[in-house]
Amino acid sequence: MDFYNILLNAHKGFGYLELLLVALFVIALLTTMFGFSGKVNGFLKKTTLFTMIFFHIQFLIGLTMLIINFSKGMDMGSVMKDSYLRFQYVEHPFSMLIGAVLMTIINKKVKANDTISLAIVIMGLIAVGLFTFAFPWARVFGA
């Protein structure tokens, strides 16, 4: 088994874990938002932290895979002409990068504040929206 396949299997395996963490993050975010006090609890802090950590791990593994693919001689002209390749090599990494940056900002705001603000909730929903857009559902669960 070569290095790329090991990274691909790790990226796919962490993808399942990331799905679980994103679901827990959304549940924690919405229960805190619609809670009576709006106070940030330990569950939200932990799910935000672990979701952010795994977003970063996934991004680094994916970036390594992207560099390996483009070092094999793939050119951007052919990537941009094909919608599947464009999603895989442009839209997916860029959306996940923005999602990881947003999760980092959310984690910092959740740690620093005692109550949740609407800005944190909106950033969280945008990060989850980007994640659901960029997640390769058909490749992971079969089409």
Coordinates of N, CA, C and O in Angstrom, one line a residue:
M1 N 0.9 -1.2 0.0 CA 0.0 0.0 0.0 C 0.9 1.2 0.0 O 1.8 1.4 0.8
D2 N 0.7 2.1 -0.9 CA 1.5 3.3 -1.0 C 1.0 4.4 -0.1 O -0.1 4.3 0.5
F3 N 1.8 5.5 0.0 CA 1.5 6.6 0.9 C 0.2 7.3 0.6 O -0.5 7.6 1.5
Y4 N -0.1 7.4 -0.7 CA -1.3 8.1 -1.0 C -2.5 7.4 -0.6 O -3.5 8.0 -0.1
N5 N -2.5 6.0 -0.8 CA -3.7 5.2 -0.3 C -3.9 5.3 1.2 O -5.0 5.2 1.7
I6 N -2.8 5.3 1.9 CA -2.9 5.4 3.4 C -3.5 6.7 3.7 O -4.4 6.8 4.6
L7 N -3.1 7.8 3.1 CA -3.7 9.1 3.3 C -5.2 9.1 2.9 O -6.0 9.7 3.7
L8 N -5.5 8.5 1.8 CA -6.9 8.5 1.3 C -7.8 7.7 2.3 O -8.9 8.2 2.7
N9 N -7.3 6.6 2.8 CA -8.1 5.8 3.8 C -8.2 6.6 5.1 O -9.3 6.6 5.8
A10 N -7.2 7.3 5.5 CA -7.2 8.1 6.8 C -8.2 9.3 6.6 O -9.0 9.6 7.5
H11 N -8.2 9.9 5.4 CA -9.0 11.0 5.1 C -10.5 10.6 5.1 O -11.4 11.2 5.6
K12 N -10.7 9.4 4.5 CA -12.1 8.9 4.5 C -12.6 8.4 5.9 O -13.7 8.7 6.3
G13 N -11.7 7.8 6.7 CA -12.0 7.4 8.0 C -12.3 8.6 9.0 O -13.3 8.5 9.7
F14 N -11.5 9.6 8.9 CA -11.7 10.8 9.7 C -12.9 11.5 9.2 O -13.6 12.2 10.0
G15 N -13.3 11.3 8.0 CA -14.5 11.9 7.5 C -15.8 11.4 8.2 O -16.7 12.2 8.5
Y16 N -15.8 10.2 8.5 CA -17.0 9.6 9.3 C -17.0 10.2 10.7 O -18.1 10.6 11.2
L17 N -15.8 10.3 11.3 CA -15.8 10.9 12.6 C -16.1 12.4 12.6 O -16.8 12.9 13.5
E18 N -15.7 13.1 11.5 CA -16.1 14.5 11.3 C -17.6 14.7 11.2 O -18.1 15.6 11.7
L19 N -18.2 13.7 10.5 CA -19.7 13.8 10.4 C -20.4 13.7 11.8 O -21.3 14.5 12.1
L20 N -19.9 12.8 12.6 CA -20.4 12.7 13.9 C -20.2 13.9 14.8 O -21.1 14.5 15.4
L21 N -19.0 14.5 14.7 CA -18.6 15.7 15.4 C -19.4 16.9 15.0 O -19.8 17.7 15.8
V22 N -19.6 17.0 13.7 CA -20.4 18.2 13.2 C -21.9 18.0 13.6 O -22.5 19.0 14.0
A23 N -22.4 16.8 13.6 CA -23.8 16.6 14.1 C -23.9 17.0 15.6 O -24.8 17.7 16.1
L24 N -22.9 16.6 16.4 CA -22.9 16.9 17.8 C -22.7 18.4 18.0 O -23.3 19.0 18.9
F25 N -21.9 19.1 17.2 CA -21.7 20.5 17.3 C -23.0 21.3 17.0 O -23.3 22.2 17.7
V26 N -23.7 20.8 16.0 CA -25.0 21.5 15.6 C -26.0 21.3 16.8 O -26.7 22.3 17.1
I27 N -26.0 20.1 17.3 CA -26.9 19.9 18.5 C -26.6 20.8 19.6 O -27.4 21.4 20.2
A28 N -25.3 20.8 20.0 CA -24.8 21.6 21.1 C -25.1 23.1 20.8 O -25.5 23.9 21.7
L29 N -24.8 23.5 19.6 CA -25.0 25.0 19.2 C -26.5 25.4 19.3 O -26.8 26.4 19.9
L30 N -27.3 24.5 18.8 CA -28.8 24.9 18.8 C -29.4 24.7 20.2 O -30.2 25.6 20.5
T31 N -29.0 23.8 21.0 CA -29.5 23.7 22.3 C -29.0 24.8 23.2 O -29.8 25.3 24.0
T32 N -27.8 25.3 23.0 CA -27.3 26.5 23.7 C -28.1 27.7 23.2 O -28.4 28.6 24.0
M33 N -28.3 27.8 21.9 CA -28.9 29.0 21.4 C -30.4 29.1 21.9 O -30.9 30.1 22.3
F34 N -31.1 28.0 21.8 CA -32.5 28.0 22.2 C -32.7 27.7 23.7 O -33.8 27.6 24.1
G35 N -31.6 27.6 24.5 CA -31.7 27.4 25.9 C -32.2 28.6 26.6 O -32.2 29.7 26.0
F36 N -32.7 28.5 27.8 CA -33.3 29.6 28.5 C -32.2 30.7 28.8 O -32.5 31.9 28.8
S37 N -31.0 30.2 29.2 CA -30.0 31.2 29.6 C -29.1 31.6 28.5 O -28.5 32.7 28.5
G38 N -28.9 30.8 27.5 CA -27.9 31.1 26.5 C -26.5 31.0 26.9 O -25.6 31.5 26.2
K39 N -26.3 30.4 28.1 CA -24.9 30.3 28.6 C -24.1 29.1 27.9 O -24.7 28.1 27.6
V40 N -22.9 29.4 27.6 CA -22.0 28.4 27.0 C -21.7 27.3 28.0 O -21.2 27.6 29.1
N41 N -22.0 26.1 27.7 CA -21.7 25.0 28.6 C -20.5 24.2 28.2 O -19.9 24.4 27.1
G42 N -20.1 23.2 29.0 CA -18.9 22.4 28.7 C -19.1 21.5 27.5 O -18.1 21.3 26.7
F43 N -20.3 21.1 27.2 CA -20.6 20.2 26.0 C -20.3 21.0 24.7 O -19.7 20.5 23.8
L44 N -20.8 22.3 24.7 CA -20.5 23.1 23.5 C -19.0 23.4 23.4 O -18.5 23.3 22.2
K45 N -18.4 23.7 24.5 CA -16.9 23.9 24.4 C -16.1 22.7 23.9 O -15.3 22.9 23.0
K46 N -16.5 21.5 24.4 CA -15.8 20.3 23.9 C -16.1 20.0 22.5 O -15.2 19.6 21.8
T47 N -17.3 20.0 22.1 CA -17.7 19.7 20.7 C -17.1 20.7 19.8 O -16.6 20.3 18.7
T48 N -17.0 21.9 20.1 CA -16.4 22.9 19.3 C -14.9 22.7 19.1 O -14.4 22.7 18.0
L49 N -14.3 22.4 20.2 CA -12.8 22.1 20.2 C -12.5 20.9 19.4 O -11.6 20.9 18.5
F50 N -13.2 19.8 19.6 CA -12.9 18.5 18.9 C -13.3 18.7 17.4 O -12.6 18.1 16.5
T51 N -14.4 19.4 17.1 CA -14.7 19.6 15.7 C -13.7 20.4 15.0 O -13.3 20.1 13.9
M52 N -13.2 21.4 15.7 CA -12.1 22.3 15.1 C -10.8 21.4 14.9 O -10.2 21.5 13.8
I53 N -10.5 20.6 15.9 CA -9.2 19.8 15.7 C -9.3 18.9 14.6 O -8.4 18.8 13.7
F54 N -10.5 18.2 14.4 CA -10.6 17.3 13.3 C -10.8 17.9 12.0 O -10.4 17.4 10.9
F55 N -11.4 19.1 11.9 CA -11.4 19.9 10.7 C -9.9 20.2 10.3 O -9.6 20.1 9.1
H56 N -9.1 20.6 11.2 CA -7.7 20.9 10.9 C -6.9 19.6 10.4 O -6.1 19.7 9.5
I57 N -7.1 18.5 11.1 CA -6.5 17.3 10.7 C -6.9 16.9 9.3 O -6.1 16.5 8.5
Q58 N -8.2 16.9 9.1 CA -8.7 16.6 7.7 C -8.1 17.5 6.7 O -7.8 17.0 5.6
F59 N -8.1 18.8 7.0 CA -7.5 19.7 6.0 C -6.1 19.4 5.7 O -5.7 19.5 4.5
L60 N -5.3 19.1 6.7 CA -3.9 18.9 6.5 C -3.7 17.6 5.7 O -2.8 17.5 4.8
I61 N -4.4 16.5 6.0 CA -4.4 15.3 5.2 C -4.8 15.6 3.8 O -4.1 15.1 2.8
G62 N -5.9 16.3 3.6 CA -6.4 16.6 2.3 C -5.4 17.5 1.5 O -5.2 17.3 0.3
L63 N -4.8 18.4 2.1 CA -3.8 19.3 1.5 C -2.6 18.5 1.0 O -2.0 18.7 -0.1
T64 N -2.1 17.5 1.9 CA -1.0 16.6 1.5 C -1.4 15.8 0.3 O -0.6 15.7 -0.7
M65 N -2.6 15.3 0.2 CA -3.1 14.5 -0.9 C -3.2 15.4 -2.2 O -2.8 14.9 -3.3
L66 N -3.6 16.6 -2.0 CA -3.7 17.5 -3.1 C -2.3 17.8 -3.7 O -2.1 17.8 -4.9
I67 N -1.3 18.0 -2.8 CA 0.1 18.3 -3.3 C 0.6 17.1 -4.0 O 1.3 17.2 -5.1
I68 N 0.3 15.9 -3.5 CA 0.8 14.7 -4.1 C 0.2 14.5 -5.5 O 0.9 14.2 -6.5
N69 N -1.1 14.8 -5.7 CA -1.8 14.7 -7.0 C -1.2 15.7 -8.0 O -1.0 15.3 -9.1
F70 N -1.0 16.9 -7.6 CA -0.5 17.9 -8.5 C 1.0 17.8 -8.8 O 1.5 18.3 -9.8
S71 N 1.7 17.1 -7.9 CA 3.1 16.8 -8.2 C 3.3 15.7 -9.2 O 4.4 15.5 -9.8
K72 N 2.2 15.0 -9.5 CA 2.2 13.9 -10.5 C 2.0 14.4 -11.9 O 2.0 13.6 -12.9
G73 N 1.8 15.7 -12.1 CA 1.7 16.3 -13.4 C 0.3 16.7 -13.8 O 0.0 16.9 -15.0
M74 N -0.7 16.8 -12.9 CA -2.0 17.2 -13.2 C -2.0 18.7 -13.5 O -1.4 19.5 -12.7
D75 N -2.7 19.2 -14.5 CA -2.7 20.6 -14.8 C -4.1 21.2 -14.5 O -5.1 20.5 -14.6
M76 N -4.1 22.5 -14.2 CA -5.4 23.2 -13.8 C -6.3 23.4 -14.9 O -7.5 23.5 -14.7
G77 N -5.8 23.4 -16.2 CA -6.7 23.6 -17.3 C -7.7 22.4 -17.4 O -8.9 22.6 -17.6
S78 N -7.2 21.2 -17.3 CA -8.0 20.0 -17.4 C -8.9 19.9 -16.1 O -10.0 19.4 -16.2
V79 N -8.4 20.3 -15.0 CA -9.2 20.3 -13.8 C -10.4 21.2 -13.9 O -11.6 20.8 -13.5
M80 N -10.2 22.4 -14.4 CA -11.3 23.4 -14.4 C -12.4 23.0 -15.5 O -13.5 23.5 -15.4
K81 N -12.0 22.2 -16.5 CA -13.0 21.9 -17.5 C -13.9 20.7 -17.1 O -15.0 20.7 -17.6
D82 N -13.5 19.9 -16.1 CA -14.3 18.8 -15.7 C -14.9 19.1 -14.3 O -14.2 19.5 -13.4
S83 N -16.3 19.0 -14.3 CA -16.9 19.4 -13.0 C -16.6 18.5 -11.8 O -16.5 19.0 -10.7
Y84 N -16.4 17.2 -12.1 CA -16.0 16.3 -11.0 C -14.6 16.7 -10.4 O -14.5 16.8 -9.2
L85 N -13.7 16.9 -11.3 CA -12.3 17.3 -10.9 C -12.3 18.6 -10.2 O -11.6 18.9 -9.3
R86 N -13.1 19.6 -10.8 CA -13.2 20.9 -10.2 C -13.7 20.8 -8.8 O -13.2 21.5 -7.9
F87 N -14.7 20.0 -8.5 CA -15.2 19.9 -7.2 C -14.2 19.3 -6.3 O -13.9 19.8 -5.2
Q88 N -13.5 18.2 -6.7 CA -12.6 17.5 -5.9 C -11.3 18.3 -5.6 O -10.8 18.2 -4.5
Y89 N -10.8 19.1 -6.6 CA -9.5 19.7 -6.4 C -9.6 21.2 -6.2 O -8.6 21.8 -5.8
V90 N -10.8 21.8 -6.3 CA -10.9 23.3 -6.1 C -12.0 23.6 -5.1 O -11.7 24.2 -4.0
E91 N -13.2 23.2 -5.4 CA -14.3 23.6 -4.5 C -14.3 22.9 -3.1 O -14.5 23.6 -2.1
H92 N -14.0 21.6 -3.1 CA -13.9 20.9 -1.8 C -12.8 21.4 -0.9 O -13.1 21.8 0.2
P93 N -11.5 21.6 -1.4 CA -10.5 22.1 -0.5 C -10.8 23.5 0.0 O -10.6 23.9 1.1
F94 N -11.2 24.4 -0.9 CA -11.5 25.8 -0.6 C -12.6 25.9 0.4 O -12.5 26.7 1.4
S95 N -13.7 25.2 0.2 CA -14.8 25.2 1.2 C -14.4 24.7 2.5 O -14.8 25.3 3.6
M96 N -13.6 23.6 2.5 CA -13.2 23.1 3.8 C -12.2 24.0 4.5 O -12.2 24.1 5.8
L97 N -11.4 24.7 3.8 CA -10.5 25.7 4.4 C -11.2 26.8 5.1 O -11.0 27.1 6.2
I98 N -12.2 27.3 4.4 CA -13.1 28.4 5.0 C -13.8 27.8 6.2 O -13.9 28.5 7.3
G99 N -14.3 26.6 6.1 CA -15.0 26.0 7.3 C -14.0 25.8 8.4 O -14.4 26.0 9.6
A100 N -12.8 25.4 8.2 CA -11.8 25.2 9.3 C -11.5 26.6 9.9 O -11.3 26.7 11.1
V101 N -11.3 27.6 9.1 CA -11.1 28.9 9.6 C -12.2 29.4 10.5 O -12.0 29.9 11.6
L102 N -13.4 29.2 10.0 CA -14.6 29.6 10.8 C -14.7 28.8 12.1 O -15.1 29.4 13.1
M103 N -14.4 27.5 12.1 CA -14.4 26.8 13.3 C -13.4 27.2 14.3 O -13.6 27.2 15.5
T104 N -12.3 27.7 13.8 CA -11.2 28.2 14.7 C -11.7 29.5 15.4 O -11.5 29.7 16.6
I105 N -12.3 30.4 14.6 CA -12.9 31.6 15.2 C -14.0 31.3 16.2 O -14.0 31.9 17.2
I106 N -14.9 30.3 15.8 CA -15.9 30.0 16.7 C -15.4 29.4 18.0 O -15.9 29.7 19.1
N107 N -14.4 28.5 17.9 CA -13.8 28.0 19.1 C -13.2 29.1 20.0 O -13.4 29.0 21.2
K108 N -12.5 30.0 19.4 CA -12.0 31.1 20.2 C -13.1 31.9 20.9 O -13.0 32.3 22.1
K109 N -14.2 32.2 20.2 CA -15.3 33.0 20.7 C -16.0 32.2 21.8 O -16.4 32.8 22.8
V110 N -16.2 30.9 21.6 CA -16.9 30.1 22.6 C -16.1 30.0 23.9 O -16.6 30.1 25.0
K111 N -14.7 29.9 23.8 CA -13.9 29.8 25.0 C -13.9 31.2 25.7 O -13.8 31.2 26.9
A112 N -14.0 32.3 25.0 CA -13.8 33.6 25.6 C -15.1 34.2 26.2 O -15.0 35.0 27.1
N113 N -16.2 33.7 25.7 CA -17.5 34.3 26.1 C -18.3 33.4 27.0 O -18.2 32.1 26.9
D114 N -19.0 33.9 27.9 CA -19.9 33.1 28.8 C -21.2 32.8 28.2 O -21.9 31.8 28.5
T115 N -21.7 33.7 27.3 CA -23.0 33.5 26.6 C -22.7 33.4 25.1 O -21.8 34.0 24.6
I116 N -23.7 32.8 24.4 CA -23.5 32.6 23.0 C -24.2 33.8 22.3 O -25.3 34.3 22.7
S117 N -23.6 34.3 21.3 CA -24.2 35.5 20.5 C -24.7 35.0 19.2 O -24.4 33.9 18.7
L118 N -25.5 35.8 18.6 CA -26.1 35.4 17.3 C -25.0 35.3 16.2 O -25.1 34.5 15.3
A119 N -23.9 36.1 16.3 CA -22.8 36.0 15.4 C -22.1 34.7 15.4 O -21.7 34.1 14.4
I120 N -21.9 34.1 16.6 CA -21.3 32.8 16.8 C -22.2 31.7 16.1 O -21.7 30.9 15.4
V121 N -23.5 31.8 16.3 CA -24.5 30.9 15.8 C -24.4 31.0 14.2 O -24.4 29.9 13.5
I122 N -24.4 32.2 13.7 CA -24.4 32.3 12.2 C -23.1 31.8 11.6 O -23.1 31.1 10.6
M123 N -22.0 32.1 12.3 CA -20.7 31.6 11.8 C -20.7 30.0 11.9 O -20.2 29.4 11.0
G124 N -21.3 29.5 12.9 CA -21.4 28.0 13.1 C -22.2 27.4 12.0 O -21.8 26.4 11.4
L125 N -23.3 28.0 11.7 CA -24.2 27.5 10.6 C -23.6 27.6 9.2 O -23.8 26.8 8.4
I126 N -22.8 28.7 9.0 CA -22.1 28.9 7.7 C -21.0 27.8 7.6 O -20.9 27.2 6.6
A127 N -20.3 27.5 8.7 CA -19.3 26.5 8.7 C -19.9 25.1 8.4 O -19.3 24.4 7.6
V128 N -21.0 24.8 9.0 CA -21.7 23.5 8.8 C -22.2 23.5 7.4 O -22.2 22.4 6.7
G129 N -22.7 24.6 6.9 CA -23.2 24.7 5.5 C -22.1 24.4 4.5 O -22.3 23.7 3.5
L130 N -21.0 25.0 4.7 CA -19.8 24.8 3.8 C -19.4 23.3 3.9 O -19.0 22.7 2.9
F131 N -19.4 22.8 5.1 CA -19.0 21.4 5.3 C -20.0 20.5 4.5 O -19.5 19.5 3.8
T132 N -21.3 20.7 4.7 CA -22.2 19.8 4.0 C -22.2 20.0 2.5 O -22.4 19.0 1.7
F133 N -21.9 21.2 2.0 CA -21.7 21.4 0.6 C -20.5 20.7 0.0 O -20.6 20.0 -1.0
A134 N -19.4 20.8 0.8 CA -18.1 20.3 0.2 C -17.9 18.8 0.6 O -16.9 18.2 0.1
F135 N -18.7 18.2 1.4 CA -18.5 16.8 1.8 C -18.9 15.9 0.6 O -19.9 16.1 0.0
P136 N -18.0 15.0 0.2 CA -18.2 14.2 -1.0 C -19.2 13.0 -0.6 O -18.7 11.9 -0.4
W137 N -20.5 13.3 -0.5 CA -21.4 12.3 0.0 C -21.4 11.0 -0.9 O -21.5 9.9 -0.4
A138 N -21.4 11.2 -2.2 CA -21.5 10.1 -3.1 C -20.3 9.2 -3.0 O -20.4 7.9 -3.0
R139 N -19.1 9.8 -2.8 CA -17.9 9.0 -2.7 C -17.8 8.2 -1.4 O -17.3 7.1 -1.3
V140 N -18.3 8.8 -0.3 CA -18.2 8.2 1.0 C -19.3 7.1 1.2 O -19.0 6.1 1.7
F141 N -20.5 7.5 0.9 CA -21.6 6.5 1.1 C -22.0 5.7 -0.1 O -23.0 5.0 -0.1
G142 N -21.4 6.0 -1.2 CA -21.7 5.2 -2.5 C -22.9 5.9 -3.2 O -23.7 6.5 -2.6
A143 N -22.9 5.8 -4.5 CA -23.9 6.4 -5.2 C -24.8 5.4 -5.9 O -24.5 4.3 -6.1

